[in-house]
PDB file of C-alpha atoms in Angstrom:
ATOM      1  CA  UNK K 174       4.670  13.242   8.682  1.00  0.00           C
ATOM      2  CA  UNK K 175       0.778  12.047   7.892  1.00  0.00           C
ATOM      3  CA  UNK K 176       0.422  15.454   6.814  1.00  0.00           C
ATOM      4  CA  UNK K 177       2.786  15.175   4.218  1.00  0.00           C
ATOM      5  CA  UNK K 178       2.599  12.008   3.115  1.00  0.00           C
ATOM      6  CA  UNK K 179      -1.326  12.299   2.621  1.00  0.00           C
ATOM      7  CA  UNK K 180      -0.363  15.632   0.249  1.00  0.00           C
ATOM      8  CA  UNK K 181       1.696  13.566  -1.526  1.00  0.00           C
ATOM      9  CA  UNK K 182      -0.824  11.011  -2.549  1.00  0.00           C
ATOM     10  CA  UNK K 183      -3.041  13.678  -3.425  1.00  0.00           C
ATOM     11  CA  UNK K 184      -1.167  15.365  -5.636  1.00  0.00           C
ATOM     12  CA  UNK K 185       0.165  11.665  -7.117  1.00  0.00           C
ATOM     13  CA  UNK K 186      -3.843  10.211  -7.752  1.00  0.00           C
ATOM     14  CA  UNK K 187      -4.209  10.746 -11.203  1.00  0.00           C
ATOM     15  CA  UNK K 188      -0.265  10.077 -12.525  1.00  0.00           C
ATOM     16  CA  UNK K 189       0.076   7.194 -10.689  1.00  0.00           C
ATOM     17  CA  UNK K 190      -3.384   5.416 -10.126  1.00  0.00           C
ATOM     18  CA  UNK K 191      -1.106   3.070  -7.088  1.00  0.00           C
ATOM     19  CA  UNK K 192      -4.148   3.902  -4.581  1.00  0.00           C
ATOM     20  CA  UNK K 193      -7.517   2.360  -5.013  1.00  0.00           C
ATOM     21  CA  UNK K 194      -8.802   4.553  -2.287  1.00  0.00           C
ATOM     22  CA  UNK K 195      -6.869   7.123   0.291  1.00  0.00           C
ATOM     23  CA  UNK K 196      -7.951   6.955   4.015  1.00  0.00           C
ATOM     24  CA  UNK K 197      -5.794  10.325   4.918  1.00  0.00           C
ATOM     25  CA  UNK K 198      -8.093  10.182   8.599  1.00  0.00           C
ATOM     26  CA  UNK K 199      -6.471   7.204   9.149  1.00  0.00           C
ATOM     27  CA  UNK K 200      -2.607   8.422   8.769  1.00  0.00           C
ATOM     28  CA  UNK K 201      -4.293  11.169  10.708  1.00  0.00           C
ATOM     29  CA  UNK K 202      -5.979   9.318  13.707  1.00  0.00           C
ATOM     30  CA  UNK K 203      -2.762   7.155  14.144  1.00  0.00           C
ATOM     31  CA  UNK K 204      -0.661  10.585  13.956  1.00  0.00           C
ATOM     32  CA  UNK K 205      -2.265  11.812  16.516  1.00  0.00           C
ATOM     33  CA  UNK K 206      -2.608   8.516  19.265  1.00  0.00           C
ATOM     34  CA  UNK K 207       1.057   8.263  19.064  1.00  0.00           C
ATOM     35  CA  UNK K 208       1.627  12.606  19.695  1.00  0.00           C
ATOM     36  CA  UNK K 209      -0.812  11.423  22.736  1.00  0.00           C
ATOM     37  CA  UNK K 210       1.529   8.961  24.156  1.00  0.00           C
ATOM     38  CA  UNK K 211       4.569  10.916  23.267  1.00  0.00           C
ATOM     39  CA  UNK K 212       3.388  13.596  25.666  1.00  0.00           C
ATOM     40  CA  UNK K 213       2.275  11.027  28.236  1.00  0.00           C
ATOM     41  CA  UNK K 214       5.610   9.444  28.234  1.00  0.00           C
ATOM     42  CA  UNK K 215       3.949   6.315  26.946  1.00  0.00           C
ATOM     43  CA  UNK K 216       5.589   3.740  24.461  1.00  0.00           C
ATOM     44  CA  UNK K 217       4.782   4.036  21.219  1.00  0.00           C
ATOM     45  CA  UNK K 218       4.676   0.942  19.737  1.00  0.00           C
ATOM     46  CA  UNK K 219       6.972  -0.446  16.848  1.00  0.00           C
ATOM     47  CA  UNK K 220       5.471   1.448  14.170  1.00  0.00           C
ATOM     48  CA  UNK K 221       4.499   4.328  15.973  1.00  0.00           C
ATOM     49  CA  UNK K 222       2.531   6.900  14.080  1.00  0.00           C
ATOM     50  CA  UNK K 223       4.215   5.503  11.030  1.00  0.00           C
ATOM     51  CA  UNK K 224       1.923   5.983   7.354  1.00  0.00           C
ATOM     52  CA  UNK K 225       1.763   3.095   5.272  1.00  0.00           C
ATOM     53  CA  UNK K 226       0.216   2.012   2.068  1.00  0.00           C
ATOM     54  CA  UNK K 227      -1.873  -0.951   2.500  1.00  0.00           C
ATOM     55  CA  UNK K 228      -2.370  -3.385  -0.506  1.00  0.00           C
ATOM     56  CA  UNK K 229      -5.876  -3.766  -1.560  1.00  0.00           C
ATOM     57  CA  UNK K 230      -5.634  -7.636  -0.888  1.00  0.00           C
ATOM     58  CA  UNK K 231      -5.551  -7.131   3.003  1.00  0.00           C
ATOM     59  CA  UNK K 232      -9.282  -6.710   4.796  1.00  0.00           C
ATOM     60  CA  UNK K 233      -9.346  -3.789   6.502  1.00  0.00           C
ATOM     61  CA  UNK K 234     -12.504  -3.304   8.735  1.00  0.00           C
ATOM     62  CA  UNK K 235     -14.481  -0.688   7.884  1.00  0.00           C
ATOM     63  CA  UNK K 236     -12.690   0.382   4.458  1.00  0.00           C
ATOM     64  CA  UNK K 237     -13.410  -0.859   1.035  1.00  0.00           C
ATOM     65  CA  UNK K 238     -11.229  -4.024  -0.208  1.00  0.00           C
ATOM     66  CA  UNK K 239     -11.568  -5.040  -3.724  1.00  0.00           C
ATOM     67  CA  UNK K 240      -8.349  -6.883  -4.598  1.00  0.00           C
ATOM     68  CA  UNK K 241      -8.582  -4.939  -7.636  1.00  0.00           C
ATOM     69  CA  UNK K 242     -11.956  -6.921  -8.909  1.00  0.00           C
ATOM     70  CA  UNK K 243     -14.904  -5.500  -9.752  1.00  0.00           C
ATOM     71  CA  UNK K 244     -16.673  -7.584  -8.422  1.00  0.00           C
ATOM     72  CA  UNK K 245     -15.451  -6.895  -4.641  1.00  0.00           C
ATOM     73  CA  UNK K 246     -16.496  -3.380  -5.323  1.00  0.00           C
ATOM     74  CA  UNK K 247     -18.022  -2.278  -2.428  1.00  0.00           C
ATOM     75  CA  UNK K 248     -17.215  -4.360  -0.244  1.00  0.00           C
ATOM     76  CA  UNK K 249     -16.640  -3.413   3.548  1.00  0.00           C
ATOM     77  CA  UNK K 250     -15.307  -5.681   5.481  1.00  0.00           C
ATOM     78  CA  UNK K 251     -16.145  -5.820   8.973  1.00  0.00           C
ATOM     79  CA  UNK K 252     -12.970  -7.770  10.600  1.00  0.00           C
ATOM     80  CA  UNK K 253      -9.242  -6.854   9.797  1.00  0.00           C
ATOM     81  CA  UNK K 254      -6.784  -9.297   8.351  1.00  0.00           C
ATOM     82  CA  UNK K 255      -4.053 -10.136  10.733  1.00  0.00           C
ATOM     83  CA  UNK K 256      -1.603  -8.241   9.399  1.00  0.00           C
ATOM     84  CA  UNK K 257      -3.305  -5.055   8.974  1.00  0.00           C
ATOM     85  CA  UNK K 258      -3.960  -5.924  12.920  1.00  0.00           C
ATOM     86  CA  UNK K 259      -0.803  -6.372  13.585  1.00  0.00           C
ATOM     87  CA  UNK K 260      -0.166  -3.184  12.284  1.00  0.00           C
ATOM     88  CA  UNK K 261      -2.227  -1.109  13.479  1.00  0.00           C
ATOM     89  CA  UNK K 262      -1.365  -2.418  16.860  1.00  0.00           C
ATOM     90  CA  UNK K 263       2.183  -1.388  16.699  1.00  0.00           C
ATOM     91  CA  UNK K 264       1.022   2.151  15.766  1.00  0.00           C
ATOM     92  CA  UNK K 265       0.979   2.262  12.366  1.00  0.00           C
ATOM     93  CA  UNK K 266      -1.547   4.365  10.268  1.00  0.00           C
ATOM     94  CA  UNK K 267      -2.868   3.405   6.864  1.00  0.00           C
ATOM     95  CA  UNK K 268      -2.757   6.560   3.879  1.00  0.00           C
ATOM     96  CA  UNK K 269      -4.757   4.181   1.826  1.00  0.00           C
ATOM     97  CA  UNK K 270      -5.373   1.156   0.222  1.00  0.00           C
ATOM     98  CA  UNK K 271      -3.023   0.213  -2.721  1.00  0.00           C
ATOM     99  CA  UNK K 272      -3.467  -0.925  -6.355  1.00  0.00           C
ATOM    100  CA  UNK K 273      -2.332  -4.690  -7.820  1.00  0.00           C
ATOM    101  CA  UNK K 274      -3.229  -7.190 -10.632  1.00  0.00           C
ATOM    102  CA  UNK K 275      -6.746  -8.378 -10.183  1.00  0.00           C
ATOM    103  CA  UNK K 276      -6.680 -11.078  -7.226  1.00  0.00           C
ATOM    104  CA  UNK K 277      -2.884 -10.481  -6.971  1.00  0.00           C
ATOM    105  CA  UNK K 278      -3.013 -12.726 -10.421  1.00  0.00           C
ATOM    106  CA  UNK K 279      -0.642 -10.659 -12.834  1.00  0.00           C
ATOM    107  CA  UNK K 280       3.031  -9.419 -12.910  1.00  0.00           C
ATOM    108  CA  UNK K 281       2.420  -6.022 -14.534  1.00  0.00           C
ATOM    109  CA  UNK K 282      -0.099  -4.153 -12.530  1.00  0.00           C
ATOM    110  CA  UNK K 283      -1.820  -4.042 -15.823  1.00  0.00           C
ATOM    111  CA  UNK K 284      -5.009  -6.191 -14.784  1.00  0.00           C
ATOM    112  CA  UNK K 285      -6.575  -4.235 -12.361  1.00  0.00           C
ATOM    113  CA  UNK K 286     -10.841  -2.929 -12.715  1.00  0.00           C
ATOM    114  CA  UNK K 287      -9.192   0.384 -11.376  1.00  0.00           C
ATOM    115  CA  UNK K 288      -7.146   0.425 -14.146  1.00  0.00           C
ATOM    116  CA  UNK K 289      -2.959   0.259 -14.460  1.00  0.00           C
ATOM    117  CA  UNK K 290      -0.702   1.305 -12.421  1.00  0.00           C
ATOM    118  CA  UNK K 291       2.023   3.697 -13.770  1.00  0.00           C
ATOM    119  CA  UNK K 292       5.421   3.503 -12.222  1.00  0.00           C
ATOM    120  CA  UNK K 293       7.511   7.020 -11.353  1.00  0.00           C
ATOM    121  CA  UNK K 294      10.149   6.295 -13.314  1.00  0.00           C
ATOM    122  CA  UNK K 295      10.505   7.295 -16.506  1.00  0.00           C
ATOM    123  CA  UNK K 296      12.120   6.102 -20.300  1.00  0.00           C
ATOM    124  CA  UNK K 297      15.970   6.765 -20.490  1.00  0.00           C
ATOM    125  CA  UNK K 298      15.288   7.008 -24.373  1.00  0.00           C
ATOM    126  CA  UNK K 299      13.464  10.162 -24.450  1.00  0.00           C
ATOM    127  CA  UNK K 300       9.830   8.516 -25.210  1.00  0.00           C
ATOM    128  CA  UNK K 301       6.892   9.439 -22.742  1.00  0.00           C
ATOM    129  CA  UNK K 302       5.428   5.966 -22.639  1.00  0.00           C
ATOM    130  CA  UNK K 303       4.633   4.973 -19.059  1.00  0.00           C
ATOM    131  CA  UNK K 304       6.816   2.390 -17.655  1.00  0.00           C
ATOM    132  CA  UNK K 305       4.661  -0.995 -15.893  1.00  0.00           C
ATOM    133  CA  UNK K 306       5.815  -1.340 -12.480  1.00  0.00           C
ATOM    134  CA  UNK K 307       5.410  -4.908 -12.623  1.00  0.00           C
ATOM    135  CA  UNK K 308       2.994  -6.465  -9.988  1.00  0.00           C
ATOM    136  CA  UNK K 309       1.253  -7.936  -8.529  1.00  0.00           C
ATOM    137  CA  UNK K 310       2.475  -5.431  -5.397  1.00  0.00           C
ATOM    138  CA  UNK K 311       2.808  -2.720  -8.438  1.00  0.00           C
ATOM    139  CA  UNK K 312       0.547   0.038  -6.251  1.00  0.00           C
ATOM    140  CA  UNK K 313       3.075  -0.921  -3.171  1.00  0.00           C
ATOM    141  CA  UNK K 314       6.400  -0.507  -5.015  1.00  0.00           C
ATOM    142  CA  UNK K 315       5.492   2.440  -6.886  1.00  0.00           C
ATOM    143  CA  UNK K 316       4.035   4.212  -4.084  1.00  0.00           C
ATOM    144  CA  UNK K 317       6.916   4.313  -2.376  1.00  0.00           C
ATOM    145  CA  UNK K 318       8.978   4.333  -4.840  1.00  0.00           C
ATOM    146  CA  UNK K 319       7.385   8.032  -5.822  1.00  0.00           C
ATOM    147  CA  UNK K 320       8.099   8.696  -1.639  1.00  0.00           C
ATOM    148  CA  UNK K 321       3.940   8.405  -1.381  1.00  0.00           C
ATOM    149  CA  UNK K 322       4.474   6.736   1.553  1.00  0.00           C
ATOM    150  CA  UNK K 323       7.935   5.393   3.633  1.00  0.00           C
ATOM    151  CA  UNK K 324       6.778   1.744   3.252  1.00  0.00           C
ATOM    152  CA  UNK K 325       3.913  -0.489   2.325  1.00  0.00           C
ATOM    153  CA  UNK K 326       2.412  -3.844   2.397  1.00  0.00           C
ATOM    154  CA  UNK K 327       3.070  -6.742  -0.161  1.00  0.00           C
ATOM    155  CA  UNK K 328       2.410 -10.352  -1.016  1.00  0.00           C
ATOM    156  CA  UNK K 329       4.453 -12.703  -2.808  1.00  0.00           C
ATOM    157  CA  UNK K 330       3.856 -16.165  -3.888  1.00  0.00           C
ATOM    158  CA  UNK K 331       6.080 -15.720  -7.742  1.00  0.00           C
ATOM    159  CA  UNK K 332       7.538 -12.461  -7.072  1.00  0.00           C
ATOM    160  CA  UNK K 333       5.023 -10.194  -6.494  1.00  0.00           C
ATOM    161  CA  UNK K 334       6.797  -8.435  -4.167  1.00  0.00           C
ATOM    162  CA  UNK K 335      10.552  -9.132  -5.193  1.00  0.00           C
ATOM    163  CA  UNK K 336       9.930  -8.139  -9.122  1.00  0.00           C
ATOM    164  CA  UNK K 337       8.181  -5.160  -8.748  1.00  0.00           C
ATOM    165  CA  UNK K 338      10.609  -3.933  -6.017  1.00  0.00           C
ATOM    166  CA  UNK K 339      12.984  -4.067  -9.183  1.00  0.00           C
ATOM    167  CA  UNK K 340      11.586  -2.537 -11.742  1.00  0.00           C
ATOM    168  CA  UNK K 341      10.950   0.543  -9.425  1.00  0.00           C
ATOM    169  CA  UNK K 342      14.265   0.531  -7.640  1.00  0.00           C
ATOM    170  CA  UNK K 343      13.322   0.019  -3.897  1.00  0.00           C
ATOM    171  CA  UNK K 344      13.617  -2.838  -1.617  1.00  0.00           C
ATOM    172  CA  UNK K 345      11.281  -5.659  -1.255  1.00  0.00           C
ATOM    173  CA  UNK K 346      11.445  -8.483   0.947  1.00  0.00           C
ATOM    174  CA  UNK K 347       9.627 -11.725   0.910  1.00  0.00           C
ATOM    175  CA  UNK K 348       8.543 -13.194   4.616  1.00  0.00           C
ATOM    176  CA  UNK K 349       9.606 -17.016   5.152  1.00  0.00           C
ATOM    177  CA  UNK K 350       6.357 -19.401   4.078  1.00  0.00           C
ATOM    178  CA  UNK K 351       4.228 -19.077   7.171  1.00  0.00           C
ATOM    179  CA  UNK K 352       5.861 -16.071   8.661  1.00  0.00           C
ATOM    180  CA  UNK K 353       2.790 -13.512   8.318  1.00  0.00           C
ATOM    181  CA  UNK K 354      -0.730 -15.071   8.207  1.00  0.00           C
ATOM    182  CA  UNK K 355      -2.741 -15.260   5.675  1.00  0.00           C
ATOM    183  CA  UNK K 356      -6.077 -14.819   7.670  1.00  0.00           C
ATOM    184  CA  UNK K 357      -7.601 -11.709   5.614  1.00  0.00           C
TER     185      UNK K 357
END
């Protein structure tokens, strides 16, 4: 399943732009732990072996976060927000980091240094002008949207999960206030 998924946003990069930066070793490396436990007759956790897209708001130790700001470029953070953690600990892997508006301040996706997001869908009137996949989770909804990767991670404080979930026809749910931590 990492396998495929990680083809996918390959072959999505340049159409799309909803990845700041792929970490296909880390779909990989998860892959692979939970195939380990599977043959030890282990648990696998939650998530287990599961790829996700990670928006590029959460710190993720040892990949670049940028929250879509120039200047963050570069920057590698060395701890892990709590709900990539979380994650992670329940077996997920992470295909790579997603685009959003710049500090998750935008509802169009159309803010970012990396530039804009493009959603998958396309005009019903016969025009090729790219369709905004509204934001700020735009990378997240139309990542999986395009079936780059079976879920991904959002935040939402005006709808930045809930509108862009809409305008690319999947499902996004806002966590209760407090719910997830915002450590990260």
């Amino acid at each position: 399943m990492a396998e495929a998924f990680n083809a996918n946003v390959a072959a999505a990069k340049d159409a799309l732009n909803a990845f700041i930066v792929a970490t296909p070793e880390k779909a990989l490396e998860a892959a692979k732990a939970t195939d380990e436990k599977r043959a030890k007759g282990e648990p696998l956790g939650k998530m287990g072996g599961v790829p996700i897209g990670m928006k590029d708001l959460f710190a993720t130790a040892g990949v670049q976060t940028t929250a879509a700001s120039h200047i963050l470029e570069g920057f590698t953070p060395e701890y892990e927000s709590t709900v990539s953690r979380k994650l992670w600990e329940a077996g997920a892997g992470m295909l790579g980091k997603l685009n959003l508006d710049q500090f998750a301040m935008g509802s169009s996706n159309e803010t970012s240094y990396f530039g804009n997001v493009v959603s998958p869908w396309r005009r019903n009137d016969g025009g090729n002008a790219p369709l905004a996949p509204g934001g700020s989770s735009g990378g997240s909804s139309a990542a999986v949207a395009a079936r780059l990767c079976p879920a991904a991670t959002g935040t939402d404080t005006g709808g930045s999960i809930r509108q862009p979930a809409a305008f690319t026809g999947i499902t996004g749910v806002k966590p209760t206030y407090g719910r997830c931590s915002r450590w990260g």
